Coordinates of C-alpha atoms and ligand atoms in Angstrom, one line a residue:
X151 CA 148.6 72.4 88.0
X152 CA 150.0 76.0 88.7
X153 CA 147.9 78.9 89.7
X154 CA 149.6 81.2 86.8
X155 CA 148.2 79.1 83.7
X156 CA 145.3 79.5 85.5
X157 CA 145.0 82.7 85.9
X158 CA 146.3 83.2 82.4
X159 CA 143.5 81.0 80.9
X160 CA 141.0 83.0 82.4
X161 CA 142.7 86.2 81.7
X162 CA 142.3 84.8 77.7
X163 CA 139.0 84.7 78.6
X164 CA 139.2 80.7 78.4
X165 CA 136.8 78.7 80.5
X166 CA 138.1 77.1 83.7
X167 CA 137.6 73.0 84.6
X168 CA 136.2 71.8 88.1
X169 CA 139.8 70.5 89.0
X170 CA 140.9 74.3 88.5
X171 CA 138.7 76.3 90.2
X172 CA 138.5 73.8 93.2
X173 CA 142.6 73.9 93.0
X174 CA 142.5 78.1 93.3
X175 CA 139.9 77.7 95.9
X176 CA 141.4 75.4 97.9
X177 CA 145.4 76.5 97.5
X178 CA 143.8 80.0 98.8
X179 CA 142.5 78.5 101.5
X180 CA 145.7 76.7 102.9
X181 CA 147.8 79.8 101.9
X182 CA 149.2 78.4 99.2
X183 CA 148.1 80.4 96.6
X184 CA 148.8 84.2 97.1
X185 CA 146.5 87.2 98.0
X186 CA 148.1 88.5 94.6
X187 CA 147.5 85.9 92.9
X188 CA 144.2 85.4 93.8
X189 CA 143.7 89.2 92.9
X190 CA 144.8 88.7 89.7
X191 CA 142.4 85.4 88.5
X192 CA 139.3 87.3 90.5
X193 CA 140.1 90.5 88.4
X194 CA 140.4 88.3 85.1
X195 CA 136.8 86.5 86.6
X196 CA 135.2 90.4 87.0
X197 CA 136.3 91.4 83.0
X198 CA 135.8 88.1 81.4
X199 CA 133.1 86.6 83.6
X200 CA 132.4 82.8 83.8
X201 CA 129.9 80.4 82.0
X202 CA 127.0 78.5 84.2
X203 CA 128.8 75.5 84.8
X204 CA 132.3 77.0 86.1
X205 CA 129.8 79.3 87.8
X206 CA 128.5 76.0 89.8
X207 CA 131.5 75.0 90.8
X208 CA 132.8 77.8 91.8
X209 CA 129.8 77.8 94.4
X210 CA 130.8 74.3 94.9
X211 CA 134.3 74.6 95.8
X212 CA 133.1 77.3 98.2
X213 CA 130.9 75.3 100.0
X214 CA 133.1 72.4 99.9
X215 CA 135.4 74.8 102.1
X216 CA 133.5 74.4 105.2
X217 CA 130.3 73.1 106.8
X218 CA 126.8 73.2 106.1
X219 CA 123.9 73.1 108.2
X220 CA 121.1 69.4 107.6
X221 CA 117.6 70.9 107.9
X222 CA 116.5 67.7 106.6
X223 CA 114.7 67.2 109.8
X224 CA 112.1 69.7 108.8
X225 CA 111.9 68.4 105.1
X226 CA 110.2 70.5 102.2
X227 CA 109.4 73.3 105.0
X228 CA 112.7 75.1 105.4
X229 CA 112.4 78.5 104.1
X230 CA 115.1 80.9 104.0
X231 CA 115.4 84.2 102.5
X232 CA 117.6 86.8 101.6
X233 CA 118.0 90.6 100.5
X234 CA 121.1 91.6 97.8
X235 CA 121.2 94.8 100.6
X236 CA 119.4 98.0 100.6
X237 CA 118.0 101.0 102.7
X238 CA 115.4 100.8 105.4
X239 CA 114.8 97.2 104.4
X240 CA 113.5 95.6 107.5
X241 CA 111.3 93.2 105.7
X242 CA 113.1 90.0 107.3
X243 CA 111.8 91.3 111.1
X244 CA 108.2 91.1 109.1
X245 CA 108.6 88.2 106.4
X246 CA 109.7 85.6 109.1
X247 CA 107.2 86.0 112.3
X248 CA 104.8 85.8 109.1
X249 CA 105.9 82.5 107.6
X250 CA 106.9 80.6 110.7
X251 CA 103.3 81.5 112.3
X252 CA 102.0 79.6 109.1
X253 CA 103.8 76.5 110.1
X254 CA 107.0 77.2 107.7
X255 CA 111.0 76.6 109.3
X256 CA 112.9 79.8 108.8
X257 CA 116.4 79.0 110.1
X258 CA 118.2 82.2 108.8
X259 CA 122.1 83.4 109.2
X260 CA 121.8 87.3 108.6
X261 CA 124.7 89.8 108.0
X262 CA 125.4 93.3 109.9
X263 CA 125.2 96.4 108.0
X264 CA 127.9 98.0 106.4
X265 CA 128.1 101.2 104.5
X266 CA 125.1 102.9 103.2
X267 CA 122.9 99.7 103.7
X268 CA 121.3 98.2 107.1
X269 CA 121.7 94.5 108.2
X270 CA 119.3 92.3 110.1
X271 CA 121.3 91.4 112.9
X272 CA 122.1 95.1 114.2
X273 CA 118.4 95.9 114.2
X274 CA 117.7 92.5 116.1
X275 CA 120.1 93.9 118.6
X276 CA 117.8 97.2 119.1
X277 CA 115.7 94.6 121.2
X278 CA 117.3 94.3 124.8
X279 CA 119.9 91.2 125.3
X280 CA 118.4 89.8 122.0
X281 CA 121.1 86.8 121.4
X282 CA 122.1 86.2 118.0
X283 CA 125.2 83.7 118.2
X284 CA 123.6 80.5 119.7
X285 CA 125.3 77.1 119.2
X286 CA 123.6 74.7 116.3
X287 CA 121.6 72.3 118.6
X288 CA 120.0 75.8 120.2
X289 CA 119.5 77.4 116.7
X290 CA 118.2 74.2 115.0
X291 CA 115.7 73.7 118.7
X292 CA 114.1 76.6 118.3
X293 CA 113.5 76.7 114.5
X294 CA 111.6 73.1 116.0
X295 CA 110.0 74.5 118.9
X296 CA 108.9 78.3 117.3
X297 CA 109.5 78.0 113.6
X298 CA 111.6 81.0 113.5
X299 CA 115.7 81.6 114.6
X300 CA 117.8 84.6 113.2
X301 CA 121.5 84.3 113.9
X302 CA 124.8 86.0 112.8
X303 CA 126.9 84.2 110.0
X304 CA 128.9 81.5 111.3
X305 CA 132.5 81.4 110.5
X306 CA 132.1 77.5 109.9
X307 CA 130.3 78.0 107.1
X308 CA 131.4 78.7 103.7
X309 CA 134.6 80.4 105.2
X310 CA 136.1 81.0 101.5
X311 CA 133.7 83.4 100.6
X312 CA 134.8 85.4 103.9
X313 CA 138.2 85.3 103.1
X314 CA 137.7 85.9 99.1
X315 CA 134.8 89.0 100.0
X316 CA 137.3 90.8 102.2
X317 CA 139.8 90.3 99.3
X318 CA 136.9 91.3 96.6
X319 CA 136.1 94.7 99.0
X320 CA 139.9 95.7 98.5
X321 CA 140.6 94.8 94.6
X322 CA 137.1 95.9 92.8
X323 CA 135.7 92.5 92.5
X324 CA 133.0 93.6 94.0
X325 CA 130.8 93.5 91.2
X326 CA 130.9 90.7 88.8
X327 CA 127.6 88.3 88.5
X328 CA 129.6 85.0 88.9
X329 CA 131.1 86.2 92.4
X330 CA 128.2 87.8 93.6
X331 CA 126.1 84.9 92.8
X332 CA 128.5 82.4 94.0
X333 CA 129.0 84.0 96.9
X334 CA 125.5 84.3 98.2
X335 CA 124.3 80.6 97.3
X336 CA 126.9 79.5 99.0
X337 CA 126.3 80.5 101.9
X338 CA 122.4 80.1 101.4
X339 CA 123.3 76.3 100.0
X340 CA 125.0 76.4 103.4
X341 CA 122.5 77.4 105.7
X342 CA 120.7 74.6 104.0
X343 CA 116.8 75.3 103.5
X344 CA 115.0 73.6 100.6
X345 CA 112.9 76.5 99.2
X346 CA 115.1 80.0 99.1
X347 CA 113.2 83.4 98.1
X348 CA 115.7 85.9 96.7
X349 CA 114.9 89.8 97.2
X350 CA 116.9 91.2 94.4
X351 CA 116.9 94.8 95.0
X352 CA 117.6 97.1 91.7
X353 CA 118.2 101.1 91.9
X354 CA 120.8 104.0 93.6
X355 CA 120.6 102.0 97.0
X356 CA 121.7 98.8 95.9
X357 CA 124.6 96.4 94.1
X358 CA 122.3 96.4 90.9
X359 CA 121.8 99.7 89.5
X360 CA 119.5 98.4 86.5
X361 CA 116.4 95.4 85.7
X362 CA 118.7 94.2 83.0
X363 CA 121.7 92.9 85.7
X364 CA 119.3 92.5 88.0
X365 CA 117.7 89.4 85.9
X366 CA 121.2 88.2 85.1
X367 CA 121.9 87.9 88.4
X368 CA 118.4 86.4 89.5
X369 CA 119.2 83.9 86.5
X370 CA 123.0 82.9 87.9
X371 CA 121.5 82.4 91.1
X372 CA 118.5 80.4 90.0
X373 CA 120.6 78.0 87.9
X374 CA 122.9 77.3 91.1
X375 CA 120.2 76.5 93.3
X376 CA 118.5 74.4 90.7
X377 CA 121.9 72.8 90.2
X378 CA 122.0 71.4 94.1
X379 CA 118.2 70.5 94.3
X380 CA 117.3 73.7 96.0
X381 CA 114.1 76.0 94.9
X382 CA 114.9 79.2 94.2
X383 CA 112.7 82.1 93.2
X384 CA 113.7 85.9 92.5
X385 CA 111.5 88.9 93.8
X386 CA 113.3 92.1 91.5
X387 CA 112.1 94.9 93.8
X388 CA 113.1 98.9 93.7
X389 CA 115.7 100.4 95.9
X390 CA 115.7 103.7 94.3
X391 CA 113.9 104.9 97.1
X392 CA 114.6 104.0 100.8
X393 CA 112.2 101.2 101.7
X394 CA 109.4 102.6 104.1
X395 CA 109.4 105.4 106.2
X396 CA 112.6 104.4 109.0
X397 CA 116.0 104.1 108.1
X398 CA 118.1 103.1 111.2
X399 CA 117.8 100.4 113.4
X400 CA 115.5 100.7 116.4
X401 CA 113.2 102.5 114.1
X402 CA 113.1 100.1 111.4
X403 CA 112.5 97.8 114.1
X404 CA 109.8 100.0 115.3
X405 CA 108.2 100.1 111.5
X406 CA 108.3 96.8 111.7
X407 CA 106.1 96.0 114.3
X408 CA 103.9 98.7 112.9
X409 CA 103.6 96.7 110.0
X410 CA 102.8 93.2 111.8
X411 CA 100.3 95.2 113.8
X412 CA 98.7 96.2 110.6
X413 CA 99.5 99.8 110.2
X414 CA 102.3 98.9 107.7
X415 CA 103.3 102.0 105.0
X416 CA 102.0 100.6 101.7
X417 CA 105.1 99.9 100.0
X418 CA 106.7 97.8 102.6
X419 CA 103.6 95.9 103.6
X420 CA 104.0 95.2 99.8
X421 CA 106.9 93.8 99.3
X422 CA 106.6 91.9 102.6
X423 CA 103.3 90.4 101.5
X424 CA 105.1 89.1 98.1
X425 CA 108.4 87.8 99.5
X426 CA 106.4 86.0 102.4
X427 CA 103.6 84.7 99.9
X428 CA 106.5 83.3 97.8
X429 CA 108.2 81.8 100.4
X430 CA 104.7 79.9 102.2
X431 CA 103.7 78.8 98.4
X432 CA 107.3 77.0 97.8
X433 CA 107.4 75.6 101.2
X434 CA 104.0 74.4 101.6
X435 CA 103.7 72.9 97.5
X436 CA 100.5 75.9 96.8
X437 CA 99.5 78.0 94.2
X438 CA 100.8 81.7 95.2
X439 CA 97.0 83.6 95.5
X440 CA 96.4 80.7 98.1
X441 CA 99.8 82.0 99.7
X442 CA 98.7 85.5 99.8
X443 CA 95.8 84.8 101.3
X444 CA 97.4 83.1 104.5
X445 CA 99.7 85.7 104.4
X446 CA 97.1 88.7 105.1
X447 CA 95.1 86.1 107.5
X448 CA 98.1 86.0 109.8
X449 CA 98.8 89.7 109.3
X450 CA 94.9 90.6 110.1
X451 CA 94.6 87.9 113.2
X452 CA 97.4 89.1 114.9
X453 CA 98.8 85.8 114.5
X454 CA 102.0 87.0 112.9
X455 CA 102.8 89.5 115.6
X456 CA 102.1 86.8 118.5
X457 CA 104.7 84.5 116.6
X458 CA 107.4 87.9 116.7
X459 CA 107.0 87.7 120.4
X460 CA 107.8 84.8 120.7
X461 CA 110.6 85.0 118.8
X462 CA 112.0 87.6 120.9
X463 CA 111.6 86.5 124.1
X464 CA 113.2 83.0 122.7
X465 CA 116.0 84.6 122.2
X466 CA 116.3 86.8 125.2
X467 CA 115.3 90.3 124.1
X468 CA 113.2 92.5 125.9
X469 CA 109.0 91.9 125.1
X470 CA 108.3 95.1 126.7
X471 CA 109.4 96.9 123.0
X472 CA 107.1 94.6 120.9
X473 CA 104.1 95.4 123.8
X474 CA 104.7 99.4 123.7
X475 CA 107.1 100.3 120.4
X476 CA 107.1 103.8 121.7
X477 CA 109.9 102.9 124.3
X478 CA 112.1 102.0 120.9
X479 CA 111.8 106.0 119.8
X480 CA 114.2 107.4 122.8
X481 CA 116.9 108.3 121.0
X482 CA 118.8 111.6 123.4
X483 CA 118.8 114.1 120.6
X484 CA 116.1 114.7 117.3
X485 CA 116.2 117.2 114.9
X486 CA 113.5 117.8 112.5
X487 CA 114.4 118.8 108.5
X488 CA 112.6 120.5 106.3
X489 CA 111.6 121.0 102.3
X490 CA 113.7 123.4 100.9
X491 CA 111.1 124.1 98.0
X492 CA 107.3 123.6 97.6
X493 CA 106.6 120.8 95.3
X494 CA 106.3 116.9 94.7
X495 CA 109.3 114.6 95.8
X496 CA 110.6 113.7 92.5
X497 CA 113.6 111.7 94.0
X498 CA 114.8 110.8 97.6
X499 CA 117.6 109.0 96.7
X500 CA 118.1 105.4 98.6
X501 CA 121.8 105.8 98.5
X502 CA 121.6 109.4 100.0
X503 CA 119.0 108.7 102.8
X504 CA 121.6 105.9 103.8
X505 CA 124.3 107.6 104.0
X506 CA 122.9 110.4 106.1
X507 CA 121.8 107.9 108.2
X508 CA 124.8 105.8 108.4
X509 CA 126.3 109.8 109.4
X510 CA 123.9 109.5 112.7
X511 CA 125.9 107.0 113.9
X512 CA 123.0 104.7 112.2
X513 CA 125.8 103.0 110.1
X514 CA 129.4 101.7 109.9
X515 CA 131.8 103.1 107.6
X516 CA 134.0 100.1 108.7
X517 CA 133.3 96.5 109.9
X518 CA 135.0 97.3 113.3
X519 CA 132.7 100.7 114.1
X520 CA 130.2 100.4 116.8
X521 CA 126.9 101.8 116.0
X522 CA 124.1 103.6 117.4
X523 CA 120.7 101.7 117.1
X524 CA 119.0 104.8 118.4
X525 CA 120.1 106.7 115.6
X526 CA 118.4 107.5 112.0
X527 CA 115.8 108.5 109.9
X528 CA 112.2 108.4 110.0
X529 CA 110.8 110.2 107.1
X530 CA 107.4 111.9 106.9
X531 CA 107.1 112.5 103.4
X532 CA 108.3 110.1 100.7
X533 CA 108.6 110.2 96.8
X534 CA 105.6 111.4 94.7
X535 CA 103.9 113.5 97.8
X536 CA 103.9 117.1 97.6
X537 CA 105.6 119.6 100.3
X538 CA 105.4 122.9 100.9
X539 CA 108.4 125.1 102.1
X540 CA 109.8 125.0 105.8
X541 CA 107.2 122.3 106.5
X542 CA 109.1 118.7 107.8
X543 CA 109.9 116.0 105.3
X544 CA 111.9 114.0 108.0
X545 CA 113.1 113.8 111.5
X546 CA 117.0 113.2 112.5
X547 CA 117.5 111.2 115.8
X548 CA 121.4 110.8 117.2
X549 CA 122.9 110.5 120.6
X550 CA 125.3 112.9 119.1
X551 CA 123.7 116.5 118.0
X552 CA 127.1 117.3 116.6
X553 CA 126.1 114.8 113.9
X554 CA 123.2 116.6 112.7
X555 CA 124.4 119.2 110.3
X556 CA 126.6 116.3 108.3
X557 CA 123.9 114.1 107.9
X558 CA 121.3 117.6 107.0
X559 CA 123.5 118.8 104.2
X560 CA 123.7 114.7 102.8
X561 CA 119.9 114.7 103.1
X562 CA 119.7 118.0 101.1
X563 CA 121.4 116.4 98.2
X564 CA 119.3 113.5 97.9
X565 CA 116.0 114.8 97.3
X566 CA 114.9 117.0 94.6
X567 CA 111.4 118.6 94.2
X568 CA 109.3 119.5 90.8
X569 CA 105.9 121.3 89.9
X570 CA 104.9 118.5 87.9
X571 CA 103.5 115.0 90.1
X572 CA 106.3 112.6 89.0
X573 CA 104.7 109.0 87.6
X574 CA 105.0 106.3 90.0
X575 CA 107.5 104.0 90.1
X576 CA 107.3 100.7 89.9
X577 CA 107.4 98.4 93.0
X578 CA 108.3 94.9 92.0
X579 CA 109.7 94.8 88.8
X580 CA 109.5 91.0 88.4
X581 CA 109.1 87.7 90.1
X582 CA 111.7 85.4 88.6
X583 CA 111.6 80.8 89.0
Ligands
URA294 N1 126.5 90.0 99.1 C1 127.2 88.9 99.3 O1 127.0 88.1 100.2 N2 128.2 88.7 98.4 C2 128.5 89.5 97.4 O2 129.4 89.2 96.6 C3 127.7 90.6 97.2 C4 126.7 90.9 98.1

């Protein structure tokens, strides 16, 4: 077999066998096959795209590359889930305290943010010494003892999609179905929980700019789960507007809690309520108004928070933030910014508020930066409310105040004001199985 008739078969747009795709995946792996090379047949993959069944085994041949986690142990309870990326999507820090208090496993691997969009493990790290690399017996003990355990990605798992996404980042292969779908179950296949609820976010803020890719992903994805035994179901959610009010990590974190304590902003509280519901309903075998109801029980007893503290302290963060969430507001510098019109919000672009958020020192531009998890957003007003001139829409909060006018002058182009109410947008879009 040589990797140039393979690539060439694809590049006619010909369909590739299991002994092919595992051949390119594995000769990239040991260096056999070239980063060129490799760029070409991932290129070919991105224009002419690949049917369900090479689809599978690509995922296959990606897991096959490394190790995967056995949550056996806990049998139909595992419950993972996972977010396609967005802004001021903290739902994770809410979702899990909610479904482990309920008696579900979540043993999640979580990513850092990069870019315009936040990652769970960064805003973990806003509480204290919070630990998120623990070895597998202390990761897999506490999902036992607690029910909840968030770490970073280990490089022992699915370590082809690492090498291939860092490839992707650099070619524009970003964005092709069959590699975005292959490379998130594999490392969800990986991380090994029976039930898996998919947050598929759709709008200016994230991978999928319309409903129509967003079901063809939710589709790919559903099929490869299906295809190894796994449940999968698809929440299509809106990220055309930055997900609650914080953007930035120790006050997402902040939101958060607000949320678990009950004082959640609508939206949020929302979408947190249907991806937890989803996930207690697959894990526990009940119908989803059941799920619900559980869900807004352990919101409304407190039960939910109680389990995030726990979760904190088990992994060596500081309590005292979850106990008084003011003390996560102390960023050295703030900044206030104001409507530049009277009128309704008529768009606050996702992708905007991220990026002047990321410009705080909120973000990385590159994997390597260091951020600052006092920095970001919190915004007063959101879409659809009305604002009068000079009066504040958001507040800015750096360690640097030379940031501010940067991220100001990003800020002023993402939101856009108009005389008429705009319609409301719609939330979740679908609910995909
Ligand atoms: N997230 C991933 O993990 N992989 C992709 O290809 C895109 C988004």
């Amino acid at each position: 077999m040589r990797i140039y008739d393979i690539i060439d078969k694809k590049r006619h747009s010909l369909p590739l066998t299991k002994e092919e795709i595992e051949f390119a995946i594995n000769g990239y792996m040991n260096e056999d096959i070239a980063d060129y090379q490799m760029s070409a047949l991932l290129m070919a993959i991105c224009i002419n795209g690949m049917n369900d069944e090479e689809t599978l085994n690509l995922t296959d041949a990606m897991l096959k590359s490394g190790k995967a986690l056995d949550l056996s142990c806990f049998d139909n309870l595992s419950v993972d889930k996972h977010s396609t990326g967005g802004v001021g999507d903290k739902t994770t820090l809410i979702v899990a305290p909610i479904v482990a208090s309920l008696g579900l496993k979540v043993a999640k691997m979580s990513g850092r943010g990069l870019g315009f969009t936040g990652g769970t493990i960064d805003k973990l790290e806003s509480l204290g010494k919070f630990s998120t690399s623990l070895s597998q017996s202390k990761f897999l003990n506490q999902v036992d003892r607690i029910g909840v355990c968030v770490i970073g990605q280990s490089d022992s798992l699915v370590p082809a999609d690492k090498k291939l996404y860092a490839l992707r980042d650099v070619t524009a292969t970003v964005e092709s179905i069959p590699l975005i779908a292959s490379s998130i179950m594999s490392k969800k296949l990986a991380s090994g929980a029976k039930s898996i609820v998919l947050d598929i976010k759709i709008g200016n803020g994230a991978f999928m700019k319309d409903l129509e890719s967003g079901i063809a992903l939710a589709n790919a994805m559903i099929k490869i789960g299906n295809g190894f035994g796994r449940n999968v179901r698809c929440v299509l959610t809106n990220m055309n507007v930055p997900l609650g009010f914080a953007v930035g990590n120790s006050l997402e974190v902040y939101e958060a809690i607000q949320a678990l304590s009950g004082k959640g902003e609508k939206r949020l509280l929302e979408i947190a309520r249907a991806l937890s519901s989803n996930m207690v309903s697959m894990g526990l075998g009940i119908d989803n108004e059941k799920a619900y109801q559980m869900v807004d029980e352990a919101i409304s007893s407190g039960r939910a928070l109680i389990k995030l503290k726990e979760w904190v302290i088990a992994q060596g963060g500081d309590v005292k933030y979850i106990n008084n969430p003011e003390l996560l507001l102390r960023a050295k510098h703030k900044e206030e910014y104001v409507a530049k019109e009277s009128g309704y919000i008529s768009s606050i672009s996702a992708r905007g508020v991220g990026i002047a958020s990321m410009l705080l020192g909120a973000g990385r531009v590159k994997k390597t930066d260091k951020i600052d998890h006092l920095a970001g957003i919190v915004l007063e007003k959101s879409y659809g409310d009305y604002v009068e001139k000079g009066k504040v829409i958001a507040t800015l909060y750096s360690q640097d105040k030379g940031l501010f006018p940067g991220s100001r002058s990003i800020l002023t182009n993402a939101i856009t004001y108009s005389q008429a109410k705009p319609d409301d947008e719609k939330l979740i879009f679908d609910i995909i199985s």
